[in-house]
PDB file of C-alpha atoms in Angstrom:
ATOM      1  CA  MET N  15     -32.673   6.711  -8.706  1.00 84.00           C
ATOM      2  CA  ARG N  16     -33.042   6.800  -4.919  1.00 82.00           C
ATOM      3  CA  GLN N  17     -30.700   9.769  -4.679  1.00 84.00           C
ATOM      4  CA  LEU N  18     -32.716  11.676  -7.271  1.00 86.00           C
ATOM      5  CA  CYS N  19     -35.921  10.642  -5.516  1.00 86.00           C
ATOM      6  CA  ARG N  20     -34.515  12.086  -2.263  1.00 85.00           C
ATOM      7  CA  GLN N  21     -33.633  15.321  -4.062  1.00 85.00           C
ATOM      8  CA  VAL N  22     -37.109  15.616  -5.578  1.00 84.00           C
ATOM      9  CA  SER N  23     -39.205  14.566  -2.593  1.00 86.00           C
ATOM     10  CA  GLY N  24     -37.019  14.256   0.497  1.00 85.00           C
ATOM     11  CA  GLN N  25     -37.513  10.488   0.732  1.00 84.00           C
ATOM     12  CA  GLU N  26     -36.353   7.390  -1.168  1.00 81.00           C
ATOM     13  CA  HIS N  27     -39.586   5.495  -1.748  1.00 83.00           C
ATOM     14  CA  THR N  28     -41.003   5.961  -5.237  1.00 86.00           C
ATOM     15  CA  SER N  29     -44.273   4.406  -4.098  1.00 85.00           C
ATOM     16  CA  ARG N  30     -44.875   7.459  -1.901  1.00 85.00           C
ATOM     17  CA  LEU N  31     -44.383  10.082  -4.619  1.00 86.00           C
ATOM     18  CA  THR N  32     -47.145  12.452  -5.595  1.00 88.00           C
ATOM     19  CA  PRO N  33     -47.845  12.653  -9.349  1.00 88.00           C
ATOM     20  CA  GLY N  34     -45.946  15.969  -9.535  1.00 87.00           C
ATOM     21  CA  GLN N  35     -42.956  14.506  -7.697  1.00 88.00           C
ATOM     22  CA  ALA N  36     -43.022  11.475  -9.985  1.00 88.00           C
ATOM     23  CA  ASP N  37     -42.928  13.757 -13.038  1.00 88.00           C
ATOM     24  CA  ARG N  38     -39.944  15.663 -11.571  1.00 88.00           C
ATOM     25  CA  LEU N  39     -38.186  12.370 -10.814  1.00 88.00           C
ATOM     26  CA  ILE N  40     -38.719  11.162 -14.387  1.00 89.00           C
ATOM     27  CA  ASP N  41     -37.313  14.440 -15.714  1.00 87.00           C
ATOM     28  CA  ALA N  42     -34.317  14.158 -13.371  1.00 87.00           C
ATOM     29  CA  LEU N  43     -33.699  10.559 -14.499  1.00 87.00           C
ATOM     30  CA  ARG N  44     -33.853  11.615 -18.151  1.00 86.00           C
ATOM     31  CA  GLY N  45     -31.294  14.324 -17.415  1.00 83.00           C
ATOM     32  CA  GLU N  46     -29.070  11.829 -15.638  1.00 81.00           C
ATOM     33  CA  VAL N  47     -29.256   9.338 -18.504  1.00 79.00           C
ATOM     34  CA  ALA N  48     -28.557  12.083 -21.049  1.00 77.00           C
ATOM     35  CA  GLY N  49     -25.364  12.886 -19.135  1.00 71.00           C
ATOM     36  CA  TYR N  50     -24.028   9.385 -19.750  1.00 68.00           C
ATOM     37  CA  GLY N  51     -23.587  10.154 -23.435  1.00 59.00           C
ATOM     38  CA  ARG N  52     -21.081  12.994 -22.870  1.00 51.00           C
ATOM     39  CA  PRO N  53     -18.460  13.319 -25.597  1.00 49.00           C
ATOM     40  CA  GLY N  54     -15.302  11.451 -24.710  1.00 50.00           C
ATOM     41  CA  THR N  55     -16.856   8.850 -22.420  1.00 48.00           C
ATOM     42  CA  GLU N  56     -16.799   6.224 -25.150  1.00 47.00           C
ATOM     43  CA  ALA N  57     -12.989   6.306 -25.026  1.00 48.00           C
ATOM     44  CA  LEU N  58     -12.862   5.158 -21.392  1.00 49.00           C
ATOM     45  CA  GLU N  59     -11.071   1.929 -20.761  1.00 52.00           C
ATOM     46  CA  PRO N  60     -13.290  -0.865 -19.487  1.00 52.00           C
ATOM     47  CA  ARG N  61     -13.578  -1.270 -15.731  1.00 53.00           C
ATOM     48  CA  ARG N  62     -11.126  -3.808 -14.340  1.00 55.00           C
ATOM     49  CA  PRO N  63     -12.933  -6.562 -12.445  1.00 53.00           C
ATOM     50  CA  TRP N  64     -11.896  -7.679  -8.964  1.00 52.00           C
ATOM     51  CA  GLY N  65      -9.835 -10.432 -10.448  1.00 53.00           C
ATOM     52  CA  ARG N  66     -10.018 -13.232 -12.961  1.00 53.00           C
ATOM     53  CA  ARG N  67     -13.434 -14.716 -13.078  1.00 54.00           C
ATOM     54  CA  GLY N  68     -13.346 -18.479 -13.068  1.00 55.00           C
ATOM     55  CA  PRO N  69     -16.064 -20.900 -14.063  1.00 58.00           C
ATOM     56  CA  GLY N  70     -19.179 -21.019 -11.960  1.00 61.00           C
ATOM     57  CA  PRO N  71     -21.123 -18.615  -9.768  1.00 67.00           C
ATOM     58  CA  ARG N  72     -19.607 -16.110  -7.305  1.00 72.00           C
ATOM     59  CA  LYS N  73     -20.375 -18.433  -4.401  1.00 77.00           C
ATOM     60  CA  ASP N  74     -17.713 -20.782  -5.752  1.00 78.00           C
ATOM     61  CA  GLN N  75     -15.080 -18.099  -6.549  1.00 86.00           C
ATOM     62  CA  PRO N  76     -12.454 -17.410  -3.882  1.00 91.00           C
ATOM     63  CA  ILE N  77     -12.241 -13.903  -2.462  1.00 92.00           C
ATOM     64  CA  THR N  78      -9.533 -11.793  -4.119  1.00 90.00           C
ATOM     65  CA  PRO N  79      -6.772  -9.898  -2.305  1.00 91.00           C
ATOM     66  CA  ARG N  80      -8.305  -6.554  -3.348  1.00 90.00           C
ATOM     67  CA  GLN N  81     -11.697  -7.605  -1.984  1.00 93.00           C
ATOM     68  CA  GLN N  82      -9.979  -8.536   1.274  1.00 95.00           C
ATOM     69  CA  ALA N  83      -8.292  -5.119   1.399  1.00 94.00           C
ATOM     70  CA  VAL N  84     -11.583  -3.305   0.726  1.00 95.00           C
ATOM     71  CA  LEU N  85     -13.313  -5.373   3.419  1.00 96.00           C
ATOM     72  CA  ALA N  86     -10.531  -4.552   5.895  1.00 96.00           C
ATOM     73  CA  SER N  87     -10.981  -0.845   5.158  1.00 95.00           C
ATOM     74  CA  LEU N  88     -14.762  -1.081   5.564  1.00 96.00           C
ATOM     75  CA  PHE N  89     -14.366  -2.966   8.857  1.00 97.00           C
ATOM     76  CA  ASP N  90     -12.034  -0.169  10.019  1.00 96.00           C
ATOM     77  CA  GLN N  91     -14.577   2.476   8.977  1.00 95.00           C
ATOM     78  CA  ALA N  92     -17.240   0.573  10.929  1.00 95.00           C
ATOM     79  CA  GLY N  93     -14.944   0.551  13.974  1.00 95.00           C
ATOM     80  CA  MET N  94     -14.723  -3.233  14.175  1.00 96.00           C
ATOM     81  CA  GLY N  95     -11.687  -4.941  15.675  1.00 96.00           C
ATOM     82  CA  PRO N  96     -10.618  -8.538  14.949  1.00 96.00           C
ATOM     83  CA  LYS N  97     -13.110 -10.211  17.311  1.00 97.00           C
ATOM     84  CA  ALA N  98     -16.032  -8.064  16.118  1.00 97.00           C
ATOM     85  CA  ARG N  99     -15.079  -8.752  12.485  1.00 97.00           C
ATOM     86  CA  GLN N 100     -15.115 -12.489  13.059  1.00 96.00           C
ATOM     87  CA  THR N 101     -18.429 -12.357  14.936  1.00 97.00           C
ATOM     88  CA  PHE N 102     -19.998 -10.161  12.266  1.00 96.00           C
ATOM     89  CA  THR N 103     -18.740 -12.406   9.437  1.00 96.00           C
ATOM     90  CA  GLN N 104     -19.987 -15.504  11.254  1.00 96.00           C
ATOM     91  CA  ARG N 105     -23.427 -13.905  11.602  1.00 95.00           C
ATOM     92  CA  GLN N 106     -23.584 -12.718   7.973  1.00 94.00           C
ATOM     93  CA  CYS N 107     -21.911 -15.641   6.182  1.00 94.00           C
ATOM     94  CA  ARG N 108     -21.978 -18.593   8.613  1.00 94.00           C
ATOM     95  CA  VAL N 109     -18.157 -18.818   8.418  1.00 94.00           C
ATOM     96  CA  PRO N 110     -15.513 -17.125  10.626  1.00 93.00           C
ATOM     97  CA  TRP N 111     -13.982 -15.159   7.741  1.00 93.00           C
ATOM     98  CA  PRO N 112     -15.021 -14.477   4.137  1.00 94.00           C
ATOM     99  CA  GLN N 113     -13.848 -17.170   1.766  1.00 93.00           C
ATOM    100  CA  THR N 114     -15.789 -16.544  -1.448  1.00 93.00           C
ATOM    101  CA  GLN N 115     -16.869 -13.580  -3.544  1.00 90.00           C
ATOM    102  CA  HIS N 116     -20.426 -14.342  -2.440  1.00 91.00           C
ATOM    103  CA  HIS N 117     -19.345 -13.869   1.197  1.00 94.00           C
ATOM    104  CA  ALA N 118     -17.588 -10.618   0.273  1.00 93.00           C
ATOM    105  CA  ASP N 119     -20.748  -9.339  -1.437  1.00 91.00           C
ATOM    106  CA  ALA N 120     -22.828 -10.063   1.681  1.00 92.00           C
ATOM    107  CA  LEU N 121     -20.330  -8.255   3.905  1.00 95.00           C
ATOM    108  CA  PHE N 122     -19.952  -5.267   1.561  1.00 94.00           C
ATOM    109  CA  GLU N 123     -23.682  -4.635   1.579  1.00 92.00           C
ATOM    110  CA  ALA N 124     -24.122  -4.938   5.341  1.00 94.00           C
ATOM    111  CA  LEU N 125     -20.991  -2.941   6.240  1.00 95.00           C
ATOM    112  CA  THR N 126     -21.710  -0.048   3.895  1.00 94.00           C
ATOM    113  CA  GLU N 127     -25.274   0.177   5.256  1.00 94.00           C
ATOM    114  CA  MET N 128     -23.911   0.359   8.809  1.00 94.00           C
ATOM    115  CA  ILE N 129     -21.246   2.921   7.928  1.00 95.00           C
ATOM    116  CA  LEU N 130     -23.643   5.109   5.964  1.00 92.00           C
ATOM    117  CA  ARG N 131     -25.961   5.455   8.977  1.00 92.00           C
ATOM    118  CA  HIS N 132     -23.201   7.065  11.071  1.00 92.00           C
ATOM    119  CA  VAL N 133     -20.750   8.430   8.527  1.00 92.00           C
ATOM    120  CA  ASN N 134     -19.183  11.861   8.877  1.00 94.00           C
ATOM    121  CA  VAL N 135     -20.162  13.209   5.460  1.00 94.00           C
ATOM    122  CA  ALA N 136     -17.654  16.065   5.651  1.00 94.00           C
ATOM    123  CA  GLU N 137     -14.902  13.473   6.115  1.00 96.00           C
ATOM    124  CA  VAL N 138     -16.132  11.438   3.128  1.00 96.00           C
ATOM    125  CA  TYR N 139     -16.175  14.649   1.068  1.00 96.00           C
ATOM    126  CA  ARG N 140     -12.577  15.354   2.155  1.00 96.00           C
ATOM    127  CA  ARG N 141     -11.514  11.784   1.289  1.00 96.00           C
ATOM    128  CA  THR N 142     -13.133  12.114  -2.121  1.00 96.00           C
ATOM    129  CA  ARG N 143     -11.442  15.451  -2.870  1.00 96.00           C
ATOM    130  CA  ALA N 144      -8.096  13.955  -1.825  1.00 95.00           C
ATOM    131  CA  LEU N 145      -8.404  11.462  -4.684  1.00 95.00           C
ATOM    132  CA  ILE N 146      -8.815  14.106  -7.403  1.00 93.00           C
ATOM    133  CA  ASP N 147      -5.873  13.825  -9.835  1.00 88.00           C
ATOM    134  CA  CYS N 148      -4.369  11.116  -7.643  1.00 89.00           C
ATOM    135  CA  PRO N 149      -1.923   8.910  -9.542  1.00 88.00           C
ATOM    136  CA  GLY N 150      -2.873   5.255  -9.534  1.00 86.00           C
ATOM    137  CA  LEU N 151      -6.578   5.557 -10.303  1.00 90.00           C
ATOM    138  CA  ASP N 152      -7.878   3.994 -13.483  1.00 90.00           C
ATOM    139  CA  ALA N 153     -10.055   6.041 -15.850  1.00 90.00           C
ATOM    140  CA  TRP N 154     -13.302   4.713 -14.374  1.00 90.00           C
ATOM    141  CA  GLU N 155     -12.214   5.597 -10.841  1.00 93.00           C
ATOM    142  CA  GLU N 156     -11.083   9.082 -11.942  1.00 93.00           C
ATOM    143  CA  ASN N 157     -14.495   9.747 -13.488  1.00 93.00           C
ATOM    144  CA  PHE N 158     -16.270   8.329 -10.440  1.00 94.00           C
ATOM    145  CA  VAL N 159     -14.283  10.564  -8.054  1.00 95.00           C
ATOM    146  CA  GLU N 160     -14.817  13.657 -10.211  1.00 95.00           C
ATOM    147  CA  ASP N 161     -18.550  12.945 -10.431  1.00 95.00           C
ATOM    148  CA  LEU N 162     -18.900  12.397  -6.678  1.00 96.00           C
ATOM    149  CA  VAL N 163     -17.019  15.630  -5.924  1.00 96.00           C
ATOM    150  CA  ARG N 164     -19.303  17.421  -8.398  1.00 95.00           C
ATOM    151  CA  GLN N 165     -22.375  16.038  -6.623  1.00 95.00           C
ATOM    152  CA  PHE N 166     -21.051  17.151  -3.228  1.00 96.00           C
ATOM    153  CA  ARG N 167     -20.257  20.642  -4.578  1.00 95.00           C
ATOM    154  CA  GLU N 168     -23.681  21.034  -6.161  1.00 94.00           C
ATOM    155  CA  LEU N 169     -25.426  20.069  -2.924  1.00 94.00           C
ATOM    156  CA  GLU N 170     -23.131  22.326  -0.906  1.00 94.00           C
ATOM    157  CA  ALA N 171     -23.798  25.264  -3.266  1.00 95.00           C
ATOM    158  CA  VAL N 172     -27.550  25.106  -2.681  1.00 95.00           C
ATOM    159  CA  GLY N 173     -27.294  24.345   1.041  1.00 94.00           C
ATOM    160  CA  ARG N 174     -28.626  20.794   0.803  1.00 93.00           C
ATOM    161  CA  ASP N 175     -27.579  17.884   3.001  1.00 93.00           C
ATOM    162  CA  LEU N 176     -24.397  16.323   1.579  1.00 93.00           C
ATOM    163  CA  ARG N 177     -25.734  12.899   2.574  1.00 93.00           C
ATOM    164  CA  LEU N 178     -27.919  13.065  -0.520  1.00 93.00           C
ATOM    165  CA  ALA N 179     -24.799  12.382  -2.602  1.00 93.00           C
ATOM    166  CA  LEU N 180     -23.967   9.160  -0.762  1.00 93.00           C
ATOM    167  CA  THR N 181     -25.209   5.645  -1.307  1.00 93.00           C
ATOM    168  CA  THR N 182     -23.861   2.319  -0.098  1.00 92.00           C
ATOM    169  CA  HIS N 183     -22.554   1.627  -3.588  1.00 93.00           C
ATOM    170  CA  LYS N 184     -20.702   4.962  -3.780  1.00 95.00           C
ATOM    171  CA  LEU N 185     -19.169   4.436  -0.347  1.00 95.00           C
ATOM    172  CA  LYS N 186     -17.886   1.024  -1.430  1.00 94.00           C
ATOM    173  CA  LYS N 187     -16.544   2.370  -4.737  1.00 95.00           C
ATOM    174  CA  LEU N 188     -14.795   5.237  -2.920  1.00 96.00           C
ATOM    175  CA  THR N 189     -13.170   2.702  -0.597  1.00 95.00           C
ATOM    176  CA  GLU N 190     -12.119   0.589  -3.605  1.00 94.00           C
ATOM    177  CA  ALA N 191     -10.471   3.634  -5.194  1.00 95.00           C
ATOM    178  CA  GLU N 192      -8.636   4.435  -1.952  1.00 95.00           C
ATOM    179  CA  VAL N 193      -7.407   0.833  -1.684  1.00 94.00           C
ATOM    180  CA  HIS N 194      -6.309   0.907  -5.337  1.00 91.00           C
ATOM    181  CA  VAL N 195      -4.238   4.064  -4.706  1.00 91.00           C
ATOM    182  CA  THR N 196      -2.752   2.554  -1.532  1.00 87.00           C
ATOM    183  CA  GLU N 197      -1.827  -0.648  -3.396  1.00 82.00           C
ATOM    184  CA  GLY N 198      -0.090   1.448  -6.068  1.00 71.00           C
ATOM    185  CA  ARG N 199       1.945   3.313  -3.446  1.00 68.00           C
ATOM    186  CA  GLN N 200       3.082   0.063  -1.825  1.00 66.00           C
ATOM    187  CA  ARG N 201       4.518  -1.297  -5.073  1.00 58.00           C
TER     188      ARG N 201
END
């Protein structure tokens, strides 16, 4: 919704929309929702979770190896070395390294926010295009990559800022897909 709000009004806050901008945002959201019912999407395999979910809340679940790999990639993207990673984790989670899925969630959010503020969007676009038709992606990741490339292309075609296609969630999901491909190559 925030991305569409930016496209309609140039800012993310729905509380600041004029009535006309709000109407355009509602129309854009309806169009977005209508796109979810495309033929063939019902045949997609369900999204694989990070790992087996045990009993209890995420704060009690240990961090998975894939989450650790995604965090390592995000720390690299943020330009943090080992000491900075430990300091950052201590500040965010009150522990020297992430131990639970709850810790991972806190780090994902903070790191992607930091990266997004200074990201080279052209590089993210290149990384995304590099994943098109890449063996090792699951069906969800393939659709995600194709959709993100489509969003970049549409913005590029009309001369809009490519940053409008990026959110913290998309940056994290792109990193997950890259880690998934890397894991597949190492096997």
